[in-house]
mmCIF file of C-alpha atoms in Angstrom:
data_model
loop_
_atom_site.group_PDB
_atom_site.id
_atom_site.type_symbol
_atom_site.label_atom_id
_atom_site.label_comp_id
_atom_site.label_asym_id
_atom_site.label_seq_id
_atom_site.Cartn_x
_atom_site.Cartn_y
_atom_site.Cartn_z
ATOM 1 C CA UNK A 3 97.640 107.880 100.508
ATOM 2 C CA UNK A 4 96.819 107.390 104.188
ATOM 3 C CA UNK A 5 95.525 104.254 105.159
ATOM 4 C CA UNK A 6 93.702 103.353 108.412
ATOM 5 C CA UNK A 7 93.215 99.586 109.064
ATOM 6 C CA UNK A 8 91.186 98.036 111.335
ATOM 7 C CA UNK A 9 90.939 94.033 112.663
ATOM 8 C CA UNK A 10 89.042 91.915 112.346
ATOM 9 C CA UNK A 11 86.448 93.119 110.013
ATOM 10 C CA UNK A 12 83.893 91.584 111.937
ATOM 11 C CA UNK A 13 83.128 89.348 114.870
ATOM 12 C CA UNK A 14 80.556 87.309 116.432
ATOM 13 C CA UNK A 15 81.060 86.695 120.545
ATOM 14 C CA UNK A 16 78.627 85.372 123.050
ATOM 15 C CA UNK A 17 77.347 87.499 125.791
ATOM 16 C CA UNK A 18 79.290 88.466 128.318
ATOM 17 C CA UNK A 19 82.531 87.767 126.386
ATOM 18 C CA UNK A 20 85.311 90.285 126.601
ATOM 19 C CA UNK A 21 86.334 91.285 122.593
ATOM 20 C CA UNK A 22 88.982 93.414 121.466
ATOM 21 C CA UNK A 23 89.706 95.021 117.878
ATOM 22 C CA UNK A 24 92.282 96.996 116.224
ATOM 23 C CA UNK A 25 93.025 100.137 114.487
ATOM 24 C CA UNK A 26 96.275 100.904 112.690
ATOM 25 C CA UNK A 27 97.212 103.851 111.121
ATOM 26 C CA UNK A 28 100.229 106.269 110.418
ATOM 27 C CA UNK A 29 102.201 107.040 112.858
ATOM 28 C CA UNK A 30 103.896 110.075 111.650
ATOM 29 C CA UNK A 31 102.135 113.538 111.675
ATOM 30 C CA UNK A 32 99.805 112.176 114.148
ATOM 31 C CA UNK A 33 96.967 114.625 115.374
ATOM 32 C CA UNK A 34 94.480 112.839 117.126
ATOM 33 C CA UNK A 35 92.207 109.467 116.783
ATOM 34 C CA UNK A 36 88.761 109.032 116.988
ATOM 35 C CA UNK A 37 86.602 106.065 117.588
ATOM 36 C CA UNK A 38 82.642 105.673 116.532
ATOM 37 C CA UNK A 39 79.898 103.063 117.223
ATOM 38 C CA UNK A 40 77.358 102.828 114.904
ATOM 39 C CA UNK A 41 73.929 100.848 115.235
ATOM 40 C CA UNK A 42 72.423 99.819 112.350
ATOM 41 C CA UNK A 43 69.210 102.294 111.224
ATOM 42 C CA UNK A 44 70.860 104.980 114.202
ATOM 43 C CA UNK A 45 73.934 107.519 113.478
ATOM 44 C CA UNK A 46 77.221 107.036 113.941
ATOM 45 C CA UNK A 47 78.246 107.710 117.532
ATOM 46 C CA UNK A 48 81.362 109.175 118.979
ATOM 47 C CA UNK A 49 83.177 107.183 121.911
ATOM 48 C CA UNK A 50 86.456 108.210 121.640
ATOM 49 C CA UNK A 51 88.869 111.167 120.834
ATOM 50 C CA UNK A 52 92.576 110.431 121.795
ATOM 51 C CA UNK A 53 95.426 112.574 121.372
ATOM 52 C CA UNK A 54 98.111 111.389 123.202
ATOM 53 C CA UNK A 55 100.502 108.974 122.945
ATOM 54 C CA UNK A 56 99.702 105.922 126.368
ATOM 55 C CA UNK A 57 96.036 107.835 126.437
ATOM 56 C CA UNK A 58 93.551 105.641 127.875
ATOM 57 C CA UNK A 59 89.807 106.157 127.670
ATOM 58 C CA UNK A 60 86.995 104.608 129.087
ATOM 59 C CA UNK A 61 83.088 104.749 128.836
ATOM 60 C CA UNK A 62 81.458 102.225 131.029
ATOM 61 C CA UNK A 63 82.086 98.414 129.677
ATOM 62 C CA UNK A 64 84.393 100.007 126.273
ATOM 63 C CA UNK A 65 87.809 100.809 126.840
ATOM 64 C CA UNK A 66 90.365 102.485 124.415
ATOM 65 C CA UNK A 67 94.371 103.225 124.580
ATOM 66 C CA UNK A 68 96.353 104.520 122.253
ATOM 67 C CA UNK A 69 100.079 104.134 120.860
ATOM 68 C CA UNK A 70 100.704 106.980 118.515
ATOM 69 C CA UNK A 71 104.680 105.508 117.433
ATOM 70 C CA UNK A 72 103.525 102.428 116.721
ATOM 71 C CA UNK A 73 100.709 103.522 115.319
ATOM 72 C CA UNK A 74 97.452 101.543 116.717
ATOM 73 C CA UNK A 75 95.097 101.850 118.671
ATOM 74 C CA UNK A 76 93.035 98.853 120.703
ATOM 75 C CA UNK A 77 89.191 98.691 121.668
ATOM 76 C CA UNK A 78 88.197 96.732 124.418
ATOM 77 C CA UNK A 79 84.548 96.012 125.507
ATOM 78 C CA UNK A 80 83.885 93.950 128.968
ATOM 79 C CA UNK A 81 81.504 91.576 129.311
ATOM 80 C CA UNK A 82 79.956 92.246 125.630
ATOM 81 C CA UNK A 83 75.658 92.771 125.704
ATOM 82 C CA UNK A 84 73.725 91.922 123.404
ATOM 83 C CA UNK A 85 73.276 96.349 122.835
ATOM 84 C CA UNK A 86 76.529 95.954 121.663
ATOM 85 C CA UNK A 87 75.919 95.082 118.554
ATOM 86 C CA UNK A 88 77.119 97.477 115.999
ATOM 87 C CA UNK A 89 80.198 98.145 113.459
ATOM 88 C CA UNK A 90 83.156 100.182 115.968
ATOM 89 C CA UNK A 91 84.930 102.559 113.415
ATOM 90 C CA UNK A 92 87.821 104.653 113.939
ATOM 91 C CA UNK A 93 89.333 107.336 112.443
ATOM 92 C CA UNK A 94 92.579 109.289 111.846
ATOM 93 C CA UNK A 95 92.706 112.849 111.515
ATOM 94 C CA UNK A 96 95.123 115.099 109.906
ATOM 95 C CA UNK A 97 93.344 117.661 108.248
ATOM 96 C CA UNK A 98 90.113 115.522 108.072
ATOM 97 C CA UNK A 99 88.778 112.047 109.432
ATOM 98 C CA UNK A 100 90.025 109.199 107.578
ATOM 99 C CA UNK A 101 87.906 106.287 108.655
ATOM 100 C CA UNK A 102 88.810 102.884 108.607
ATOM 101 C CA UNK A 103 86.271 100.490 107.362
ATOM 102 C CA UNK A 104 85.081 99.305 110.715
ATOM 103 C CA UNK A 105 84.699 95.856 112.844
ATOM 104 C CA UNK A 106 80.973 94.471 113.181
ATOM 105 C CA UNK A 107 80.274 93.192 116.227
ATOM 106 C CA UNK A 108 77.599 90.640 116.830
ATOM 107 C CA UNK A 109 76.830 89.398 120.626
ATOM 108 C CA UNK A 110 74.402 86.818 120.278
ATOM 109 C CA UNK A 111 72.647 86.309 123.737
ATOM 110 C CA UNK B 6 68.116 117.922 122.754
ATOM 111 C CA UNK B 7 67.971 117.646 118.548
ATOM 112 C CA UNK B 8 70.722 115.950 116.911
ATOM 113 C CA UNK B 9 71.746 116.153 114.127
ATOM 114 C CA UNK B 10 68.524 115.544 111.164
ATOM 115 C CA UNK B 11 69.406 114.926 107.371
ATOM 116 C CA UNK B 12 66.493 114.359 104.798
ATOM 117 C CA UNK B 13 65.155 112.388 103.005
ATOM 118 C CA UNK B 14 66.450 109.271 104.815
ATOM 119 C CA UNK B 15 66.029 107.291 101.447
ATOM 120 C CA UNK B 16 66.269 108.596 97.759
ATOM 121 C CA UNK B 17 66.033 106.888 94.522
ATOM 122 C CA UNK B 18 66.890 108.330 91.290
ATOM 123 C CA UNK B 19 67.139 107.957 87.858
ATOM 124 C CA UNK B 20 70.635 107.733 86.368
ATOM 125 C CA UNK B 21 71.190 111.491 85.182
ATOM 126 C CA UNK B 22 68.923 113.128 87.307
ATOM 127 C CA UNK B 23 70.029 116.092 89.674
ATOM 128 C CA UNK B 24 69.378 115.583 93.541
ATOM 129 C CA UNK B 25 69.698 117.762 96.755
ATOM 130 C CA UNK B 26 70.443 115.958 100.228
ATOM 131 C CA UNK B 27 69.548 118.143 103.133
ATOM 132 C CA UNK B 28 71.679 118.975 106.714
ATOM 133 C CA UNK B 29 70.166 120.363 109.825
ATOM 134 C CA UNK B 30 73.537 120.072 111.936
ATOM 135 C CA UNK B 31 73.255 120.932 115.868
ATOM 136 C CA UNK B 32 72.219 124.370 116.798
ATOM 137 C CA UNK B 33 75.401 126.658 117.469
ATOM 138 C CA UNK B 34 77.867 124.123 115.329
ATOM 139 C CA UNK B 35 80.342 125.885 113.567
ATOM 140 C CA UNK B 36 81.870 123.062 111.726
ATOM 141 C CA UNK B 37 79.734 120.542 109.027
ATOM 142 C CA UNK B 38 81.427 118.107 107.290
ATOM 143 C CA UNK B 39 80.305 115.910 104.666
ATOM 144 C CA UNK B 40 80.813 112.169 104.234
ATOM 145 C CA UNK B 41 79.906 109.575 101.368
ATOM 146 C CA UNK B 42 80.162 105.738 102.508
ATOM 147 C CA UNK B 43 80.010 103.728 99.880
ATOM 148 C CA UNK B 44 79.065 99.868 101.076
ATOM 149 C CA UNK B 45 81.592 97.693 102.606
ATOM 150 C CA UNK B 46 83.557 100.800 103.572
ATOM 151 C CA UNK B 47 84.411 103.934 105.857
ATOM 152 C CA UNK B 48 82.753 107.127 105.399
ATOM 153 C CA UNK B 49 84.934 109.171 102.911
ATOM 154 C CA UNK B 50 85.289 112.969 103.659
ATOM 155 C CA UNK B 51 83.877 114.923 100.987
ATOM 156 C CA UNK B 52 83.543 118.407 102.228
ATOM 157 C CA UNK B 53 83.960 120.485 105.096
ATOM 158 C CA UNK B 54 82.160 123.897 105.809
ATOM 159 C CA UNK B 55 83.442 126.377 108.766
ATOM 160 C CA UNK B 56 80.186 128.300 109.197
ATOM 161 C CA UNK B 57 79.328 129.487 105.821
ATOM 162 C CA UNK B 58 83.044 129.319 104.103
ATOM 163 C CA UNK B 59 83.520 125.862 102.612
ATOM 164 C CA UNK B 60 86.993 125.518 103.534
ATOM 165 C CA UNK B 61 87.732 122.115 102.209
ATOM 166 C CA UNK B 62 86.043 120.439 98.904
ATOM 167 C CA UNK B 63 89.351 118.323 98.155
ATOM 168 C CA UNK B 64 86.896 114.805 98.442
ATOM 169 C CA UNK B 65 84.308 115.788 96.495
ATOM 170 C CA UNK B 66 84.624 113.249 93.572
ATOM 171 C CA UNK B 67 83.502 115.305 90.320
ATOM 172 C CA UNK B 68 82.183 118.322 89.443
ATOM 173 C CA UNK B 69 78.902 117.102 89.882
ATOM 174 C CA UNK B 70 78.982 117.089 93.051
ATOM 175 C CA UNK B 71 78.252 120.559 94.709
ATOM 176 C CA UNK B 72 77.872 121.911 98.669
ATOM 177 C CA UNK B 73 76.808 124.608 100.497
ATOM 178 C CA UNK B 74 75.457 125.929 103.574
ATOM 179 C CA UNK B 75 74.660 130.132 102.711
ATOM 180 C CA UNK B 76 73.844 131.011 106.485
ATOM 181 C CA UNK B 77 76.385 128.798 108.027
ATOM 182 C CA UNK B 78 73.408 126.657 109.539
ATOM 183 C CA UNK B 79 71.488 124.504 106.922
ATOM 184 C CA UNK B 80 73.757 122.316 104.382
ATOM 185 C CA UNK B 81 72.531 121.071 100.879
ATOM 186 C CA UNK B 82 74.854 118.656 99.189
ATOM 187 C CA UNK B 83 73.916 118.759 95.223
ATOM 188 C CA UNK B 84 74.787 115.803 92.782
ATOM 189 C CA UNK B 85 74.001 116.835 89.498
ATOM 190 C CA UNK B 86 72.913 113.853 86.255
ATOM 191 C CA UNK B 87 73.265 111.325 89.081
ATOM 192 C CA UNK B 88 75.508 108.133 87.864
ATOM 193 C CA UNK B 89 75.449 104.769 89.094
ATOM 194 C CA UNK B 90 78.615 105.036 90.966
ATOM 195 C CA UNK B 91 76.756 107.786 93.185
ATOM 196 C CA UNK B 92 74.900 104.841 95.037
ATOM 197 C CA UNK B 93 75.765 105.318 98.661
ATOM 198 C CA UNK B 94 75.029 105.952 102.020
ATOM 199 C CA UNK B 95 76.028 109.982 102.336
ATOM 200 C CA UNK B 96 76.382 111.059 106.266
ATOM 201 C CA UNK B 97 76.337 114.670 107.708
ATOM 202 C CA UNK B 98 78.060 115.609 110.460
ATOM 203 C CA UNK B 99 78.289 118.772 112.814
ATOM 204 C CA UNK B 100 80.871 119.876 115.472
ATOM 205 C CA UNK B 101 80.984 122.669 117.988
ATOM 206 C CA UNK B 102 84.362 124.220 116.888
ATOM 207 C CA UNK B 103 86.068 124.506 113.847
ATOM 208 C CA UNK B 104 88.682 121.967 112.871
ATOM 209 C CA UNK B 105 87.305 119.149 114.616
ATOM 210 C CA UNK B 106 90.487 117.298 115.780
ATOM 211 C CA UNK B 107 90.299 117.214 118.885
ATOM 212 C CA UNK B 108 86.436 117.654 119.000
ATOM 213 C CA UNK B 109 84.014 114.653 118.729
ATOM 214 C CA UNK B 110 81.524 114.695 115.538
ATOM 215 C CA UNK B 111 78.099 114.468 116.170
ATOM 216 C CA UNK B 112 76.733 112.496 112.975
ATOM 217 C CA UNK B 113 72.999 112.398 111.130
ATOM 218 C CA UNK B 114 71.662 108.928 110.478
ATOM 219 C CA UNK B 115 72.157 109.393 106.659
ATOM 220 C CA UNK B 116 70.549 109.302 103.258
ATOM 221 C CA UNK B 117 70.956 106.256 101.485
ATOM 222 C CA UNK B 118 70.978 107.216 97.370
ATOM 223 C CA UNK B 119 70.094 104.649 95.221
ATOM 224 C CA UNK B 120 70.647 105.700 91.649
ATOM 225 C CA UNK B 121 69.174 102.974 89.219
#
């Protein structure tokens, strides 16, 4: 059975903190890894999709690189806002999306 | 422009009746996936549809549990004599190509199913 991990399951930071979580998963027949943010009451939302090994991403203030023989992959948000808020979730793919069960991020202002 | 819509946003049922969630995925999306998320976890895949041809049902949990999308646009996910265990937030999602590796998933806000 695959298993995708993520760390810490959730965290509460102070505005313009910088937070980081993690997201393990196997690295052998890797394919590519995708990362969501989803607001509570909103759909999930797609930030990320990484495919090779040393990728880094970035959208704004969020950040992503990937390490596909190790097998994790690390989010990073600047200066955290208060819109923030929401459960980061990512998810391996083989022959489907295997989601990990997320990090919930607070930012309290 | 429309994302992706899924209806009804909220459904109770009684345990052992049949429902039918609804998909409207993105205009011109050949892929639509499937995804049950039960609380305190992931989304877990449950089906996956490459215009009409449902090419993967391996996470569909019983055989009350039925999918399909007849014109490769609209989806209906079935559960038949809902259980208890059915209770859960089920997402839709849509993608512009088939496989969806590579490709980001562009994801309805859900139906939560309450089955009491």
């Amino acid at each position: 059975i695959l298993n995708v991990e993520q760390s810490p399951q959730s965290l509460h930071v102070q505005e313009g903190d910088s937070t980081n979580f993690t997201c393990s998963f196997p690295s052998s027949n890797f394919y590519a890894l995708h990362w969501y943010r989803w607001e509570t009451a909103k759909s999930p939302e797609a930030l990320f999709v990484m495919t090779l090994n040393g990728d880094e991403k970035k959208k704004g203030r969020i950040s992503a690189t990937l390490n596909t023989k190790e097998g994790y992959s690390y989010l990073y948000i600047k200066g955290s806002q208060p819109e923030d808020s929401a459960t980061y979730l990512c998810a391996f793919y083989t022959d489907k999306l295997i989601f990990g069960t997320g990090t919930r991020l607070q930012v309290f202002p | 422009g429309a994302g992706v819509s899924q209806s009804p946003r909220y459904k109770v049922a009684k345990r052992g009746q049949d429902v039918a969630l609804r998909c409207d995925p993105i205009s011109g999306h050949v892929s639509l996936f499937w995804y049950q998320q039960a609380l305190g976890q992931g989304p877990e895949f449950l089906t996956y549809f490459q215009n009409e041809a449902q090419l993967d049902k391996s996470g569909l949990p019983s055989d009350r549990f039925f999918a399909e999308r007849p014109e490769g646009s609209v989806s209906t996910l079935k559960i038949q004599r809902t259980q208890q265990e059915d209770s859960a937030v089920y997402l839709c999602a849509s993608s512009l190509v088939g496989g969806a590796g590579t490709y980001e998933q562009y994801f309805g806000p859900g139906t939560r199913l309450t089955v009491t």
